[in-house]
Amino acid sequence: MIVRTTDEITDTEHDIKTENWRSKRIVLAKEGVGFSVHETTLYAGTVNEFWYANHIEAVFVVEGEGQITDLASGETHQLGPGSLYLLNDHDKHRVEPRTEMRTVCVFNPPVTGREVHDENGVYPLVTETS
């Protein structure tokens, strides 16, 4: 059994901060459970374009409001507490928080914590052995 708090992760190597968002990586590939879990906070007024070409991501909104746009179709959905979006087709998307949004994200395959978004918003596929 693994038990962790986000306080234990705060300001460690698993607490990734950018000018648009902060992601606390709670469960990573090294745990060997087939997925990773992150608490990600997106800052109000930012524009965030992502494309997880190598991962499936589910995002549950805990706090805050904003919108997500499917960049292929142009379709926009409003997000708020209790909303979940699933990027089940490696969807290119834009998230625009109106207020600070705190989310819980699950990735499959799991991230290692060493990934960095490239110029297309893509995480490379990094494994524990690479």
mmCIF file of N, CA and C in Angstrom:
data_model
loop_
_atom_site.group_PDB
_atom_site.id
_atom_site.type_symbol
_atom_site.label_atom_id
_atom_site.label_comp_id
_atom_site.label_asym_id
_atom_site.label_seq_id
_atom_site.Cartn_x
_atom_site.Cartn_y
_atom_site.Cartn_z
ATOM 1 N N MET A 1 0.848 -1.186 0.000
ATOM 2 C CA MET A 1 0.000 0.000 0.000
ATOM 3 C C MET A 1 0.889 1.243 0.000
ATOM 4 N N ILE A 2 0.481 2.212 -0.768
ATOM 5 C CA ILE A 2 1.180 3.498 -0.811
ATOM 6 C C ILE A 2 0.206 4.567 -0.340
ATOM 7 N N VAL A 3 0.640 5.381 0.583
ATOM 8 C CA VAL A 3 -0.163 6.513 1.052
ATOM 9 C C VAL A 3 0.710 7.755 0.961
ATOM 10 N N ARG A 4 0.212 8.781 0.260
ATOM 11 C CA ARG A 4 0.955 10.032 0.097
ATOM 12 C C ARG A 4 0.013 11.208 0.257
ATOM 13 N N THR A 5 0.569 12.341 0.600
ATOM 14 C CA THR A 5 -0.193 13.588 0.589
ATOM 15 C C THR A 5 0.484 14.542 -0.392
ATOM 16 N N THR A 6 -0.280 15.489 -0.890
ATOM 17 C CA THR A 6 0.316 16.484 -1.782
ATOM 18 C C THR A 6 1.311 17.360 -1.018
ATOM 19 N N ASP A 7 1.121 17.517 0.281
ATOM 20 C CA ASP A 7 2.087 18.282 1.082
ATOM 21 C C ASP A 7 3.477 17.644 1.021
ATOM 22 N N GLU A 8 3.548 16.314 0.973
ATOM 23 C CA GLU A 8 4.839 15.621 0.889
ATOM 24 C C GLU A 8 5.536 15.893 -0.439
ATOM 25 N N ILE A 9 4.775 16.208 -1.474
ATOM 26 C CA ILE A 9 5.312 16.406 -2.821
ATOM 27 C C ILE A 9 5.674 17.869 -3.068
ATOM 28 N N THR A 10 5.020 18.779 -2.353
ATOM 29 C CA THR A 10 5.222 20.208 -2.553
ATOM 30 C C THR A 10 6.703 20.571 -2.470
ATOM 31 N N ASP A 11 7.151 21.291 -3.495
ATOM 32 C CA ASP A 11 8.522 21.790 -3.592
ATOM 33 C C ASP A 11 9.586 20.694 -3.665
ATOM 34 N N THR A 12 9.211 19.516 -4.173
ATOM 35 C CA THR A 12 10.177 18.457 -4.456
ATOM 36 C C THR A 12 10.336 18.355 -5.970
ATOM 37 N N GLU A 13 11.134 17.397 -6.427
ATOM 38 C CA GLU A 13 11.314 17.192 -7.873
ATOM 39 C C GLU A 13 10.032 16.738 -8.558
ATOM 40 N N HIS A 14 9.030 16.307 -7.793
ATOM 41 C CA HIS A 14 7.758 15.856 -8.363
ATOM 42 C C HIS A 14 6.702 16.959 -8.374
ATOM 43 N N ASP A 15 7.098 18.171 -8.053
ATOM 44 C CA ASP A 15 6.237 19.346 -8.060
ATOM 45 C C ASP A 15 6.719 20.234 -9.206
ATOM 46 N N ILE A 16 6.058 20.110 -10.365
ATOM 47 C CA ILE A 16 6.488 20.790 -11.581
ATOM 48 C C ILE A 16 5.724 22.106 -11.714
ATOM 49 N N LYS A 17 6.457 23.207 -11.879
ATOM 50 C CA LYS A 17 5.836 24.534 -11.932
ATOM 51 C C LYS A 17 6.185 25.217 -13.250
ATOM 52 N N THR A 18 5.158 25.782 -13.905
ATOM 53 C CA THR A 18 5.370 26.627 -15.079
ATOM 54 C C THR A 18 4.611 27.924 -14.830
ATOM 55 N N GLU A 19 4.711 28.867 -15.753
ATOM 56 C CA GLU A 19 3.975 30.116 -15.560
ATOM 57 C C GLU A 19 2.470 29.928 -15.738
ATOM 58 N N ASN A 20 2.036 28.843 -16.402
ATOM 59 C CA ASN A 20 0.616 28.604 -16.648
ATOM 60 C C ASN A 20 -0.023 27.593 -15.706
ATOM 61 N N TRP A 21 0.784 26.672 -15.138
ATOM 62 C CA TRP A 21 0.217 25.603 -14.333
ATOM 63 C C TRP A 21 1.269 25.018 -13.398
ATOM 64 N N ARG A 22 0.764 24.260 -12.430
ATOM 65 C CA ARG A 22 1.605 23.542 -11.465
ATOM 66 C C ARG A 22 1.052 22.128 -11.348
ATOM 67 N N SER A 23 1.939 21.128 -11.419
ATOM 68 C CA SER A 23 1.509 19.736 -11.379
ATOM 69 C C SER A 23 2.286 18.976 -10.312
ATOM 70 N N LYS A 24 1.559 18.440 -9.353
ATOM 71 C CA LYS A 24 2.153 17.605 -8.310
ATOM 72 C C LYS A 24 1.930 16.159 -8.702
ATOM 73 N N ARG A 25 3.020 15.447 -9.014
ATOM 74 C CA ARG A 25 2.968 14.073 -9.504
ATOM 75 C C ARG A 25 2.906 13.133 -8.306
ATOM 76 N N ILE A 26 1.732 12.595 -8.042
ATOM 77 C CA ILE A 26 1.481 11.809 -6.826
ATOM 78 C C ILE A 26 1.839 10.342 -7.016
ATOM 79 N N VAL A 27 1.416 9.773 -8.143
ATOM 80 C CA VAL A 27 1.736 8.377 -8.492
ATOM 81 C C VAL A 27 2.411 8.417 -9.849
ATOM 82 N N LEU A 28 3.564 7.753 -9.965
ATOM 83 C CA LEU A 28 4.340 7.755 -11.203
ATOM 84 C C LEU A 28 4.576 6.339 -11.701
ATOM 85 N N ALA A 29 5.174 6.221 -12.873
ATOM 86 C CA ALA A 29 5.426 4.918 -13.492
ATOM 87 C C ALA A 29 6.208 3.986 -12.583
ATOM 88 N N LYS A 30 7.109 4.542 -11.777
ATOM 89 C CA LYS A 30 7.957 3.695 -10.922
ATOM 90 C C LYS A 30 7.145 2.861 -9.929
ATOM 91 N N GLU A 31 5.900 3.263 -9.668
ATOM 92 C CA GLU A 31 5.043 2.472 -8.778
ATOM 93 C C GLU A 31 4.547 1.187 -9.442
ATOM 94 N N GLY A 32 4.608 1.123 -10.769
ATOM 95 C CA GLY A 32 4.273 -0.099 -11.488
ATOM 96 C C GLY A 32 2.799 -0.472 -11.506
ATOM 97 N N VAL A 33 1.912 0.527 -11.439
ATOM 98 C CA VAL A 33 0.474 0.221 -11.396
ATOM 99 C C VAL A 33 -0.249 0.488 -12.719
ATOM 100 N N GLY A 34 0.483 0.942 -13.749
ATOM 101 C CA GLY A 34 -0.125 1.101 -15.065
ATOM 102 C C GLY A 34 -0.752 2.450 -15.350
ATOM 103 N N PHE A 35 -0.671 3.387 -14.409
ATOM 104 C CA PHE A 35 -1.193 4.735 -14.611
ATOM 105 C C PHE A 35 -0.432 5.677 -13.692
ATOM 106 N N SER A 36 -0.549 6.978 -13.951
ATOM 107 C CA SER A 36 -0.006 7.971 -13.028
ATOM 108 C C SER A 36 -1.127 8.931 -12.648
ATOM 109 N N VAL A 37 -0.968 9.559 -11.476
ATOM 110 C CA VAL A 37 -1.972 10.486 -10.947
ATOM 111 C C VAL A 37 -1.268 11.777 -10.555
ATOM 112 N N HIS A 38 -1.860 12.894 -10.970
ATOM 113 C CA HIS A 38 -1.283 14.207 -10.691
ATOM 114 C C HIS A 38 -2.389 15.129 -10.176
ATOM 115 N N GLU A 39 -2.032 16.034 -9.292
ATOM 116 C CA GLU A 39 -2.899 17.163 -8.979
ATOM 117 C C GLU A 39 -2.336 18.345 -9.746
ATOM 118 N N THR A 40 -3.118 18.871 -10.672
ATOM 119 C CA THR A 40 -2.651 19.972 -11.510
ATOM 120 C C THR A 40 -3.538 21.190 -11.286
ATOM 121 N N THR A 41 -2.893 22.321 -11.056
ATOM 122 C CA THR A 41 -3.581 23.598 -10.911
ATOM 123 C C THR A 41 -3.243 24.443 -12.132
ATOM 124 N N LEU A 42 -4.296 24.866 -12.844
ATOM 125 C CA LEU A 42 -4.132 25.738 -14.011
ATOM 126 C C LEU A 42 -4.515 27.143 -13.577
ATOM 127 N N TYR A 43 -3.676 28.117 -13.935
ATOM 128 C CA TYR A 43 -3.867 29.477 -13.447
ATOM 129 C C TYR A 43 -4.877 30.254 -14.287
ATOM 130 N N ALA A 44 -5.676 31.078 -13.617
ATOM 131 C CA ALA A 44 -6.724 31.875 -14.250
ATOM 132 C C ALA A 44 -6.153 32.739 -15.360
ATOM 133 N N GLY A 45 -6.891 32.800 -16.478
ATOM 134 C CA GLY A 45 -6.528 33.666 -17.581
ATOM 135 C C GLY A 45 -5.454 33.118 -18.511
ATOM 136 N N THR A 46 -4.978 31.897 -18.269
ATOM 137 C CA THR A 46 -3.951 31.328 -19.139
ATOM 138 C C THR A 46 -4.592 30.576 -20.294
ATOM 139 N N VAL A 47 -3.821 30.381 -21.342
ATOM 140 C CA VAL A 47 -4.238 29.584 -22.490
ATOM 141 C C VAL A 47 -3.244 28.433 -22.582
ATOM 142 N N ASN A 48 -3.772 27.200 -22.518
ATOM 143 C CA ASN A 48 -2.934 26.011 -22.439
ATOM 144 C C ASN A 48 -3.294 25.046 -23.550
ATOM 145 N N GLU A 49 -2.389 24.873 -24.507
ATOM 146 C CA GLU A 49 -2.625 23.924 -25.598
ATOM 147 C C GLU A 49 -1.779 22.682 -25.355
ATOM 148 N N PHE A 50 -2.448 21.534 -25.405
ATOM 149 C CA PHE A 50 -1.803 20.258 -25.140
ATOM 150 C C PHE A 50 -2.202 19.244 -26.207
ATOM 151 N N TRP A 51 -1.343 18.272 -26.389
ATOM 152 C CA TRP A 51 -1.639 17.141 -27.264
ATOM 153 C C TRP A 51 -0.864 15.954 -26.728
ATOM 154 N N TYR A 52 -1.556 15.053 -26.082
ATOM 155 C CA TYR A 52 -0.909 13.872 -25.527
ATOM 156 C C TYR A 52 -0.952 12.759 -26.571
ATOM 157 N N ALA A 53 -0.044 12.852 -27.531
ATOM 158 C CA ALA A 53 0.002 11.910 -28.646
ATOM 159 C C ALA A 53 0.359 10.506 -28.185
ATOM 160 N N ASN A 54 1.003 10.391 -27.020
ATOM 161 C CA ASN A 54 1.475 9.094 -26.526
ATOM 162 C C ASN A 54 0.755 8.616 -25.271
ATOM 163 N N HIS A 55 -0.222 9.384 -24.809
ATOM 164 C CA HIS A 55 -0.897 9.061 -23.553
ATOM 165 C C HIS A 55 -2.410 9.297 -23.686
ATOM 166 N N ILE A 56 -3.158 8.578 -22.890
ATOM 167 C CA ILE A 56 -4.583 8.870 -22.675
ATOM 168 C C ILE A 56 -4.649 9.589 -21.337
ATOM 169 N N GLU A 57 -5.417 10.663 -21.275
ATOM 170 C CA GLU A 57 -5.532 11.419 -20.027
ATOM 171 C C GLU A 57 -6.992 11.617 -19.674
ATOM 172 N N ALA A 58 -7.311 11.425 -18.394
ATOM 173 C CA ALA A 58 -8.615 11.781 -17.834
ATOM 174 C C ALA A 58 -8.364 12.891 -16.825
ATOM 175 N N VAL A 59 -9.214 13.926 -16.859
ATOM 176 C CA VAL A 59 -9.052 15.077 -15.975
ATOM 177 C C VAL A 59 -10.367 15.341 -15.261
ATOM 178 N N PHE A 60 -10.312 15.354 -13.930
ATOM 179 C CA PHE A 60 -11.476 15.651 -13.093
ATOM 180 C C PHE A 60 -11.257 17.014 -12.450
ATOM 181 N N VAL A 61 -12.217 17.913 -12.645
ATOM 182 C CA VAL A 61 -12.114 19.264 -12.092
ATOM 183 C C VAL A 61 -12.649 19.254 -10.665
ATOM 184 N N VAL A 62 -11.789 19.628 -9.725
ATOM 185 C CA VAL A 62 -12.157 19.686 -8.305
ATOM 186 C C VAL A 62 -12.650 21.078 -7.946
ATOM 187 N N GLU A 63 -11.927 22.100 -8.404
ATOM 188 C CA GLU A 63 -12.274 23.495 -8.103
ATOM 189 C C GLU A 63 -12.022 24.351 -9.333
ATOM 190 N N GLY A 64 -12.799 25.417 -9.479
ATOM 191 C CA GLY A 64 -12.568 26.395 -10.524
ATOM 192 C C GLY A 64 -13.427 26.171 -11.753
ATOM 193 N N GLU A 65 -13.322 27.153 -12.673
ATOM 194 C CA GLU A 65 -14.132 27.114 -13.890
ATOM 195 C C GLU A 65 -13.307 27.533 -15.096
ATOM 196 N N GLY A 66 -13.689 26.994 -16.231
ATOM 197 C CA GLY A 66 -13.020 27.343 -17.474
ATOM 198 C C GLY A 66 -13.677 26.630 -18.627
ATOM 199 N N GLN A 67 -12.925 26.473 -19.698
ATOM 200 C CA GLN A 67 -13.461 25.762 -20.854
ATOM 201 C C GLN A 67 -12.354 24.976 -21.523
ATOM 202 N N ILE A 68 -12.773 23.928 -22.239
ATOM 203 C CA ILE A 68 -11.870 23.119 -23.049
ATOM 204 C C ILE A 68 -12.383 23.152 -24.476
ATOM 205 N N THR A 69 -11.451 23.273 -25.413
ATOM 206 C CA THR A 69 -11.795 23.278 -26.827
ATOM 207 C C THR A 69 -11.069 22.131 -27.506
ATOM 208 N N ASP A 70 -11.820 21.324 -28.251
ATOM 209 C CA ASP A 70 -11.248 20.288 -29.107
ATOM 210 C C ASP A 70 -10.701 21.009 -30.330
ATOM 211 N N LEU A 71 -9.394 20.996 -30.513
ATOM 212 C CA LEU A 71 -8.788 21.769 -31.597
ATOM 213 C C LEU A 71 -9.061 21.188 -32.975
ATOM 214 N N ALA A 72 -9.450 19.930 -33.065
ATOM 215 C CA ALA A 72 -9.794 19.341 -34.364
ATOM 216 C C ALA A 72 -11.183 19.774 -34.814
ATOM 217 N N SER A 73 -12.151 19.763 -33.905
ATOM 218 C CA SER A 73 -13.535 20.063 -34.267
ATOM 219 C C SER A 73 -13.945 21.500 -33.952
ATOM 220 N N GLY A 74 -13.211 22.169 -33.054
ATOM 221 C CA GLY A 74 -13.605 23.505 -32.610
ATOM 222 C C GLY A 74 -14.657 23.489 -31.523
ATOM 223 N N GLU A 75 -15.128 22.304 -31.163
ATOM 224 C CA GLU A 75 -16.167 22.182 -30.139
ATOM 225 C C GLU A 75 -15.615 22.600 -28.780
ATOM 226 N N THR A 76 -16.407 23.408 -28.058
ATOM 227 C CA THR A 76 -16.006 23.925 -26.749
ATOM 228 C C THR A 76 -16.966 23.423 -25.691
ATOM 229 N N HIS A 77 -16.410 23.069 -24.530
ATOM 230 C CA HIS A 77 -17.204 22.602 -23.392
ATOM 231 C C HIS A 77 -16.830 23.414 -22.163
ATOM 232 N N GLN A 78 -17.840 23.754 -21.380
ATOM 233 C CA GLN A 78 -17.614 24.468 -20.125
ATOM 234 C C GLN A 78 -17.197 23.475 -19.046
ATOM 235 N N LEU A 79 -16.282 23.890 -18.190
ATOM 236 C CA LEU A 79 -15.779 23.045 -17.113
ATOM 237 C C LEU A 79 -16.020 23.709 -15.772
ATOM 238 N N GLY A 80 -16.329 22.901 -14.779
ATOM 239 C CA GLY A 80 -16.498 23.379 -13.410
ATOM 240 C C GLY A 80 -16.356 22.208 -12.468
ATOM 241 N N PRO A 81 -16.479 22.458 -11.176
ATOM 242 C CA PRO A 81 -16.344 21.370 -10.207
ATOM 243 C C PRO A 81 -17.260 20.193 -10.556
ATOM 244 N N GLY A 82 -16.694 19.007 -10.583
ATOM 245 C CA GLY A 82 -17.447 17.810 -10.934
ATOM 246 C C GLY A 82 -17.374 17.437 -12.398
ATOM 247 N N SER A 83 -16.788 18.306 -13.243
ATOM 248 C CA SER A 83 -16.615 17.980 -14.664
ATOM 249 C C SER A 83 -15.444 17.023 -14.837
ATOM 250 N N LEU A 84 -15.557 16.159 -15.833
ATOM 251 C CA LEU A 84 -14.461 15.274 -16.216
ATOM 252 C C LEU A 84 -14.352 15.296 -17.722
ATOM 253 N N TYR A 85 -13.126 15.399 -18.221
ATOM 254 C CA TYR A 85 -12.932 15.185 -19.654
ATOM 255 C C TYR A 85 -11.910 14.083 -19.847
ATOM 256 N N LEU A 86 -12.154 13.286 -20.876
ATOM 257 C CA LEU A 86 -11.312 12.147 -21.205
ATOM 258 C C LEU A 86 -10.782 12.344 -22.612
ATOM 259 N N LEU A 87 -9.476 12.414 -22.730
ATOM 260 C CA LEU A 87 -8.818 12.584 -24.026
ATOM 261 C C LEU A 87 -8.513 11.199 -24.574
ATOM 262 N N ASN A 88 -9.596 10.503 -24.945
ATOM 263 C CA ASN A 88 -9.514 9.089 -25.318
ATOM 264 C C ASN A 88 -9.034 8.851 -26.739
ATOM 265 N N ASP A 89 -8.882 9.926 -27.509
ATOM 266 C CA ASP A 89 -8.429 9.780 -28.896
ATOM 267 C C ASP A 89 -7.193 10.646 -29.130
ATOM 268 N N HIS A 90 -6.383 10.829 -28.076
ATOM 269 C CA HIS A 90 -5.166 11.645 -28.168
ATOM 270 C C HIS A 90 -5.501 13.033 -28.715
ATOM 271 N N ASP A 91 -6.598 13.604 -28.211
ATOM 272 C CA ASP A 91 -7.157 14.841 -28.743
ATOM 273 C C ASP A 91 -6.254 16.050 -28.487
ATOM 274 N N LYS A 92 -5.993 16.815 -29.538
ATOM 275 C CA LYS A 92 -5.355 18.121 -29.365
ATOM 276 C C LYS A 92 -6.405 19.032 -28.753
ATOM 277 N N HIS A 93 -6.015 19.754 -27.695
ATOM 278 C CA HIS A 93 -7.012 20.540 -26.984
ATOM 279 C C HIS A 93 -6.410 21.800 -26.363
ATOM 280 N N ARG A 94 -7.315 22.731 -26.039
ATOM 281 C CA ARG A 94 -6.937 23.980 -25.380
ATOM 282 C C ARG A 94 -7.792 24.107 -24.120
ATOM 283 N N VAL A 95 -7.143 24.370 -22.996
ATOM 284 C CA VAL A 95 -7.842 24.598 -21.730
ATOM 285 C C VAL A 95 -7.610 26.054 -21.339
ATOM 286 N N GLU A 96 -8.726 26.758 -21.065
ATOM 287 C CA GLU A 96 -8.666 28.170 -20.690
ATOM 288 C C GLU A 96 -9.425 28.371 -19.376
ATOM 289 N N PRO A 97 -8.709 28.393 -18.267
ATOM 290 C CA PRO A 97 -9.375 28.597 -16.977
ATOM 291 C C PRO A 97 -9.777 30.062 -16.783
ATOM 292 N N ARG A 98 -11.035 30.267 -16.421
ATOM 293 C CA ARG A 98 -11.496 31.613 -16.064
ATOM 294 C C ARG A 98 -11.072 31.958 -14.648
ATOM 295 N N THR A 99 -11.088 30.943 -13.781
ATOM 296 C CA THR A 99 -10.598 31.073 -12.412
ATOM 297 C C THR A 99 -9.527 29.995 -12.244
ATOM 298 N N GLU A 100 -8.774 30.073 -11.174
ATOM 299 C CA GLU A 100 -7.800 29.008 -10.929
ATOM 300 C C GLU A 100 -8.546 27.683 -10.871
ATOM 301 N N MET A 101 -8.065 26.697 -11.612
ATOM 302 C CA MET A 101 -8.701 25.373 -11.666
ATOM 303 C C MET A 101 -7.775 24.340 -11.054
ATOM 304 N N ARG A 102 -8.289 23.622 -10.054
ATOM 305 C CA ARG A 102 -7.541 22.503 -9.466
ATOM 306 C C ARG A 102 -8.142 21.225 -10.003
ATOM 307 N N THR A 103 -7.301 20.366 -10.569
ATOM 308 C CA THR A 103 -7.767 19.150 -11.214
ATOM 309 C C THR A 103 -6.975 17.943 -10.713
ATOM 310 N N VAL A 104 -7.543 16.771 -10.916
ATOM 311 C CA VAL A 104 -6.838 15.513 -10.700
ATOM 312 C C VAL A 104 -6.766 14.833 -12.059
ATOM 313 N N CYS A 105 -5.532 14.500 -12.489
ATOM 314 C CA CYS A 105 -5.294 13.941 -13.810
ATOM 315 C C CYS A 105 -4.748 12.520 -13.684
ATOM 316 N N VAL A 106 -5.228 11.644 -14.569
ATOM 317 C CA VAL A 106 -4.740 10.268 -14.626
ATOM 318 C C VAL A 106 -4.216 10.027 -16.034
ATOM 319 N N PHE A 107 -2.984 9.506 -16.123
ATOM 320 C CA PHE A 107 -2.353 9.230 -17.414
ATOM 321 C C PHE A 107 -2.111 7.737 -17.589
ATOM 322 N N ASN A 108 -2.353 7.257 -18.829
ATOM 323 C CA ASN A 108 -2.027 5.902 -19.218
ATOM 324 C C ASN A 108 -1.425 5.981 -20.618
ATOM 325 N N PRO A 109 -0.230 5.466 -20.871
ATOM 326 C CA PRO A 109 0.658 4.879 -19.890
ATOM 327 C C PRO A 109 1.107 5.932 -18.874
ATOM 328 N N PRO A 110 1.593 5.472 -17.740
ATOM 329 C CA PRO A 110 1.975 6.410 -16.683
ATOM 330 C C PRO A 110 3.173 7.258 -17.089
ATOM 331 N N VAL A 111 3.222 8.471 -16.575
ATOM 332 C CA VAL A 111 4.410 9.292 -16.794
ATOM 333 C C VAL A 111 5.448 8.959 -15.724
ATOM 334 N N THR A 112 6.686 9.231 -16.055
ATOM 335 C CA THR A 112 7.786 8.938 -15.131
ATOM 336 C C THR A 112 8.101 10.128 -14.235
ATOM 337 N N GLY A 113 7.665 11.308 -14.653
ATOM 338 C CA GLY A 113 8.018 12.529 -13.949
ATOM 339 C C GLY A 113 9.143 13.276 -14.644
ATOM 340 N N ARG A 114 9.772 12.652 -15.646
ATOM 341 C CA ARG A 114 10.877 13.282 -16.374
ATOM 342 C C ARG A 114 10.405 13.943 -17.677
ATOM 343 N N GLU A 115 9.139 13.802 -18.031
ATOM 344 C CA GLU A 115 8.624 14.334 -19.289
ATOM 345 C C GLU A 115 8.564 15.865 -19.247
ATOM 346 N N VAL A 116 8.766 16.462 -20.414
ATOM 347 C CA VAL A 116 8.617 17.899 -20.598
ATOM 348 C C VAL A 116 7.812 18.086 -21.875
ATOM 349 N N HIS A 117 6.798 18.988 -21.849
ATOM 350 C CA HIS A 117 6.025 19.265 -23.059
ATOM 351 C C HIS A 117 6.950 19.797 -24.145
ATOM 352 N N ASP A 118 6.787 19.257 -25.368
ATOM 353 C CA ASP A 118 7.574 19.781 -26.480
ATOM 354 C C ASP A 118 6.847 20.965 -27.115
ATOM 355 N N GLU A 119 7.334 21.445 -28.248
ATOM 356 C CA GLU A 119 6.753 22.618 -28.898
ATOM 357 C C GLU A 119 5.311 22.399 -29.353
ATOM 358 N N ASN A 120 4.857 21.138 -29.455
ATOM 359 C CA ASN A 120 3.475 20.829 -29.829
ATOM 360 C C ASN A 120 2.601 20.515 -28.622
ATOM 361 N N GLY A 121 3.146 20.657 -27.409
ATOM 362 C CA GLY A 121 2.384 20.343 -26.206
ATOM 363 C C GLY A 121 2.357 18.851 -25.919
ATOM 364 N N VAL A 122 3.248 18.091 -26.548
ATOM 365 C CA VAL A 122 3.268 16.623 -26.432
ATOM 366 C C VAL A 122 4.271 16.210 -25.355
ATOM 367 N N TYR A 123 3.882 15.218 -24.544
ATOM 368 C CA TYR A 123 4.845 14.539 -23.684
ATOM 369 C C TYR A 123 5.455 13.417 -24.503
ATOM 370 N N PRO A 124 6.776 13.287 -24.518
ATOM 371 C CA PRO A 124 7.368 12.114 -25.176
ATOM 372 C C PRO A 124 7.018 10.862 -24.372
ATOM 373 N N LEU A 125 7.071 9.733 -25.016
ATOM 374 C CA LEU A 125 6.839 8.478 -24.302
ATOM 375 C C LEU A 125 8.154 8.083 -23.644
ATOM 376 N N VAL A 126 8.221 8.270 -22.322
ATOM 377 C CA VAL A 126 9.397 7.937 -21.542
ATOM 378 C C VAL A 126 9.019 6.768 -20.646
ATOM 379 N N THR A 127 9.858 5.750 -20.598
ATOM 380 C CA THR A 127 9.581 4.610 -19.733
ATOM 381 C C THR A 127 10.602 4.584 -18.611
ATOM 382 N N GLU A 128 10.362 3.782 -17.639
ATOM 383 C CA GLU A 128 11.280 3.672 -16.507
ATOM 384 C C GLU A 128 12.631 3.132 -16.925
ATOM 385 N N THR A 129 12.698 2.417 -18.037
ATOM 386 C CA THR A 129 13.968 1.853 -18.484
ATOM 387 C C THR A 129 14.696 2.744 -19.471
ATOM 388 N N SER A 130 14.030 3.844 -19.931
ATOM 389 C CA SER A 130 14.706 4.695 -20.933
ATOM 390 C C SER A 130 15.319 5.919 -20.285
#
